């Protein structure tokens, strides 16, 4: 971990050798790595990047909706980067890019990997020191089945934030 008043850079790696007493077929090796970088460019603008990688022997640890448990090796990477900016004394803007990639080792299963690229923007206005209102919009394009199927997702919403204390919020 590296910290200065303007920069945060934690990163790490974790490896594991899970062994099972009665289920020898579930033995495996887990690899996980992460990094996060935040840089305060000036009083109003922060730049950030995060990356999480997993290489695991099953699908049970994947944070993907609808993926069933399978004994197939899987690699997963989630990358994000963006900017958070205070536009005025009461208005904040956040823009981020996300890329999630997944691959499965065994091709004899019904699981196929792919890449999801997306961007999200949110704009909020502080009404009081504790209350904020805002809106957000996101669009993601999923490239599935080795490019044979594309799926487009769009999301829009409004937000309400109430800061209940110095370290907690209700959204």
Coordinates of N, CA, C and O in Angstrom, one line a residue, residues 83-160:
X83 N -13.4 9.5 -13.5 CA -13.2 10.8 -12.9 C -14.3 11.2 -12.0 O -15.5 11.0 -12.3
X84 N -14.0 11.8 -10.8 CA -15.0 12.4 -9.9 C -14.7 13.8 -9.8 O -13.5 14.2 -9.6
X85 N -15.7 14.7 -10.1 CA -15.4 16.1 -10.1 C -16.5 16.9 -9.4 O -17.7 16.6 -9.4
X86 N -16.1 17.9 -8.6 CA -17.0 18.9 -8.0 C -17.1 20.1 -9.0 O -16.2 20.8 -9.1
X87 N -18.2 20.2 -9.7 CA -18.4 21.2 -10.7 C -18.7 22.6 -10.1 O -18.2 23.6 -10.6
X88 N -19.5 22.6 -9.0 CA -19.7 23.8 -8.3 C -19.7 23.5 -6.8 O -19.5 22.3 -6.4
X89 N -20.0 24.5 -5.9 CA -20.0 24.2 -4.5 C -21.0 23.1 -4.1 O -20.9 22.4 -3.1
X90 N -22.1 22.9 -4.9 CA -23.1 22.0 -4.6 C -23.4 20.9 -5.6 O -24.2 20.1 -5.4
X91 N -22.6 20.9 -6.7 CA -22.9 19.9 -7.8 C -21.7 19.0 -8.0 O -20.6 19.5 -8.2
X92 N -21.9 17.7 -8.0 CA -20.8 16.7 -8.3 C -21.2 15.9 -9.5 O -22.3 15.5 -9.8
X93 N -20.1 15.5 -10.2 CA -20.2 14.7 -11.4 C -19.3 13.5 -11.3 O -18.1 13.7 -10.9
X94 N -19.7 12.3 -11.6 CA -18.9 11.2 -11.7 C -19.1 10.4 -13.0 O -20.2 10.2 -13.4
X95 N -18.0 10.1 -13.7 CA -18.0 9.4 -14.9 C -17.0 8.3 -14.8 O -15.9 8.5 -14.4
X96 N -17.5 7.0 -15.2 CA -16.6 5.9 -15.1 C -16.8 5.0 -16.3 O -17.9 4.9 -16.9
X97 N -15.7 4.3 -16.6 CA -15.7 3.2 -17.7 C -15.5 1.9 -17.0 O -14.6 1.8 -16.1
X98 N -16.2 0.9 -17.3 CA -16.0 -0.5 -16.8 C -15.8 -1.5 -17.9 O -16.5 -1.4 -19.0
X99 N -14.9 -2.4 -17.7 CA -14.7 -3.5 -18.6 C -14.6 -4.8 -17.8 O -13.8 -4.9 -16.9
X100 N -15.5 -5.8 -18.0 CA -15.5 -7.0 -17.3 C -15.3 -8.1 -18.3 O -15.9 -8.2 -19.4
X101 N -14.3 -9.0 -18.0 CA -14.0 -10.1 -19.0 C -14.0 -11.4 -18.2 O -13.6 -11.5 -17.0
X102 N -14.6 -12.4 -18.8 CA -14.6 -13.8 -18.2 C -14.4 -14.8 -19.3 O -14.7 -14.7 -20.4
X103 N -13.7 -15.9 -18.8 CA -13.3 -17.0 -19.7 C -13.4 -18.3 -18.9 O -13.1 -18.3 -17.7
X104 N -13.9 -19.3 -19.6 CA -14.0 -20.6 -18.9 C -13.1 -21.6 -19.6 O -13.1 -21.7 -20.9
X105 N -12.4 -22.5 -18.9 CA -11.4 -23.4 -19.4 C -12.0 -24.5 -20.2 O -11.6 -24.8 -21.3
X106 N -13.0 -25.1 -19.6 CA -13.6 -26.3 -20.3 C -14.6 -25.8 -21.3 O -15.6 -25.2 -21.0
X107 N -14.4 -26.2 -22.6 CA -15.3 -25.8 -23.6 C -16.5 -26.8 -23.8 O -17.4 -26.5 -24.6
X108 N -16.5 -27.9 -23.0 CA -17.6 -28.9 -23.2 C -18.8 -28.5 -22.3 O -19.8 -29.3 -22.2
X109 N -18.8 -27.4 -21.6 CA -19.9 -26.9 -20.8 C -20.7 -25.9 -21.7 O -20.3 -25.5 -22.7
X110 N -21.9 -25.6 -21.2 CA -22.7 -24.6 -21.9 C -22.2 -23.2 -21.6 O -22.8 -22.2 -22.2
X111 N -21.2 -23.0 -20.8 CA -20.8 -21.7 -20.4 C -19.8 -21.1 -21.5 O -19.0 -21.8 -21.9
X112 N -20.0 -19.9 -21.9 CA -19.1 -19.2 -22.8 C -18.7 -17.9 -22.2 O -19.5 -17.3 -21.4
X113 N -17.5 -17.5 -22.5 CA -17.0 -16.3 -21.9 C -17.4 -15.1 -22.7 O -18.1 -15.2 -23.7
X114 N -16.9 -13.9 -22.3 CA -17.2 -12.7 -23.1 C -16.6 -11.5 -22.4 O -16.0 -11.6 -21.4
X115 N -16.9 -10.3 -23.0 CA -16.5 -9.0 -22.5 C -17.7 -8.1 -22.4 O -18.5 -8.1 -23.3
X116 N -17.7 -7.4 -21.3 CA -18.8 -6.4 -21.2 C -18.1 -5.0 -21.0 O -17.3 -4.9 -20.1
X117 N -18.4 -4.1 -21.9 CA -17.8 -2.7 -21.8 C -19.0 -1.8 -21.5 O -20.1 -1.9 -22.0
X118 N -18.7 -0.8 -20.6 CA -19.8 0.1 -20.2 C -19.3 1.4 -19.7 O -18.1 1.5 -19.3
X119 N -20.2 2.3 -19.7 CA -19.9 3.6 -19.0 C -21.1 4.1 -18.2 O -22.2 3.7 -18.5
X120 N -20.8 4.8 -17.2 CA -21.8 5.3 -16.3 C -21.5 6.7 -15.9 O -20.3 7.0 -15.6
X121 N -22.5 7.6 -15.8 CA -22.3 8.9 -15.4 C -23.4 9.2 -14.3 O -24.6 8.8 -14.5
X122 N -23.1 10.0 -13.3 CA -24.0 10.4 -12.3 C -23.8 11.9 -12.0 O -22.6 12.3 -11.9
X123 N -24.8 12.6 -11.8 CA -24.8 14.0 -11.5 C -25.7 14.2 -10.2 O -26.8 13.8 -10.2
X124 N -25.1 14.9 -9.2 CA -25.9 15.1 -8.0 C -25.7 16.5 -7.5 O -24.7 17.1 -7.7
X125 N -26.7 16.9 -6.8 CA -26.7 18.3 -6.2 C -27.0 18.2 -4.7 O -28.0 17.6 -4.3
X126 N -26.1 18.8 -3.9 CA -26.3 18.8 -2.4 C -27.3 19.9 -2.1 O -27.1 21.1 -2.4
X127 N -28.4 19.5 -1.5 CA -29.4 20.5 -1.0 C -29.1 21.1 0.4 O -29.3 22.2 0.6
X128 N -28.6 20.2 1.2 CA -28.1 20.6 2.5 C -26.8 19.8 2.7 O -26.4 18.9 1.9
X129 N -26.0 20.0 3.8 CA -24.8 19.3 4.1 C -25.1 17.8 4.2 O -24.2 16.9 4.0
X130 N -26.4 17.4 4.5 CA -26.7 15.9 4.6 C -27.5 15.4 3.5 O -27.6 14.1 3.4
X131 N -28.2 16.2 2.7 CA -29.1 15.6 1.7 C -28.7 16.0 0.3 O -28.3 17.1 0.0
X132 N -28.7 15.0 -0.6 CA -28.3 15.2 -2.0 C -29.4 14.5 -2.9 O -29.9 13.4 -2.5
X133 N -29.7 15.1 -4.0 CA -30.5 14.5 -5.1 C -29.7 14.5 -6.4 O -28.9 15.3 -6.6
X134 N -30.1 13.5 -7.2 CA -29.3 13.4 -8.5 C -29.9 12.4 -9.4 O -31.0 11.8 -9.2
X135 N -29.2 12.2 -10.5 CA -29.6 11.2 -11.5 C -28.4 10.5 -12.1 O -27.3 11.0 -11.9
X136 N -28.6 9.3 -12.7 CA -27.5 8.6 -13.3 C -28.0 7.9 -14.5 O -29.2 7.6 -14.7
X137 N -27.0 7.6 -15.4 CA -27.3 6.9 -16.6 C -26.1 6.0 -16.9 O -25.0 6.4 -16.8
X138 N -26.4 4.8 -17.4 CA -25.4 3.9 -17.8 C -25.7 3.1 -19.0 O -26.9 2.8 -19.3
X139 N -24.7 2.7 -19.8 CA -24.9 1.9 -21.0 C -23.8 0.9 -21.0 O -22.6 1.2 -20.7
X140 N -24.1 -0.4 -21.3 CA -23.2 -1.5 -21.3 C -23.4 -2.3 -22.6 O -24.6 -2.5 -23.0
X141 N -22.4 -2.7 -23.2 CA -22.4 -3.6 -24.4 C -21.7 -4.9 -24.0 O -20.5 -4.9 -23.7
X142 N -22.5 -6.0 -24.1 CA -21.9 -7.3 -23.8 C -21.6 -8.0 -25.1 O -22.5 -8.2 -25.9
X143 N -20.4 -8.4 -25.3 CA -19.9 -9.2 -26.4 C -19.8 -10.7 -26.0 O -18.8 -11.0 -25.3
X144 N -20.8 -11.5 -26.3 CA -20.8 -12.8 -25.8 C -20.6 -13.9 -26.9 O -20.7 -13.6 -28.0
X145 N -20.3 -15.1 -26.5 CA -20.1 -16.2 -27.4 C -19.1 -15.9 -28.5 O -19.4 -16.1 -29.7
X146 N -18.0 -15.4 -28.1 CA -16.9 -15.1 -29.1 C -17.4 -14.2 -30.2 O -17.0 -14.3 -31.4
X147 N -18.2 -13.2 -29.9 CA -18.6 -12.2 -30.8 C -19.8 -12.5 -31.7 O -20.2 -11.7 -32.5
X148 N -20.4 -13.6 -31.4 CA -21.6 -14.0 -32.2 C -22.9 -13.4 -31.6 O -23.9 -13.5 -32.3
X149 N -22.9 -12.9 -30.4 CA -24.1 -12.4 -29.8 C -23.7 -11.1 -29.0 O -22.9 -11.2 -28.1
X150 N -24.3 -10.0 -29.4 CA -24.2 -8.7 -28.6 C -25.5 -8.4 -27.9 O -26.5 -8.5 -28.5
X151 N -25.3 -7.9 -26.7 CA -26.5 -7.5 -25.9 C -26.2 -6.1 -25.4 O -25.1 -5.8 -24.8
X152 N -27.2 -5.2 -25.5 CA -27.0 -3.8 -25.1 C -27.9 -3.6 -23.9 O -29.1 -3.9 -23.9
X153 N -27.4 -3.0 -22.8 CA -28.1 -2.7 -21.6 C -28.1 -1.2 -21.4 O -27.0 -0.6 -21.6
X154 N -29.2 -0.6 -21.0 CA -29.2 0.8 -20.7 C -30.0 1.0 -19.3 O -31.0 0.3 -19.1
X155 N -29.4 1.8 -18.5 CA -30.0 2.0 -17.2 C -30.1 3.5 -16.9 O -29.1 4.2 -17.2
X156 N -31.2 3.9 -16.3 CA -31.3 5.3 -15.9 C -32.0 5.3 -14.5 O -32.8 4.5 -14.2
X157 N -31.7 6.3 -13.7 CA -32.3 6.4 -12.4 C -32.1 7.7 -11.7 O -31.3 8.5 -12.2
X158 N -32.8 7.9 -10.6 CA -32.7 9.0 -9.8 C -32.1 8.6 -8.5 O -32.3 7.4 -8.1
X159 N -31.5 9.5 -7.8 CA -30.9 9.1 -6.5 C -31.2 10.1 -5.4 O -31.4 11.3 -5.6
X160 N -31.3 9.6 -4.2 CA -31.5 10.4 -3.0 C -30.4 9.9 -1.9 O -30.3 8.7 -1.7

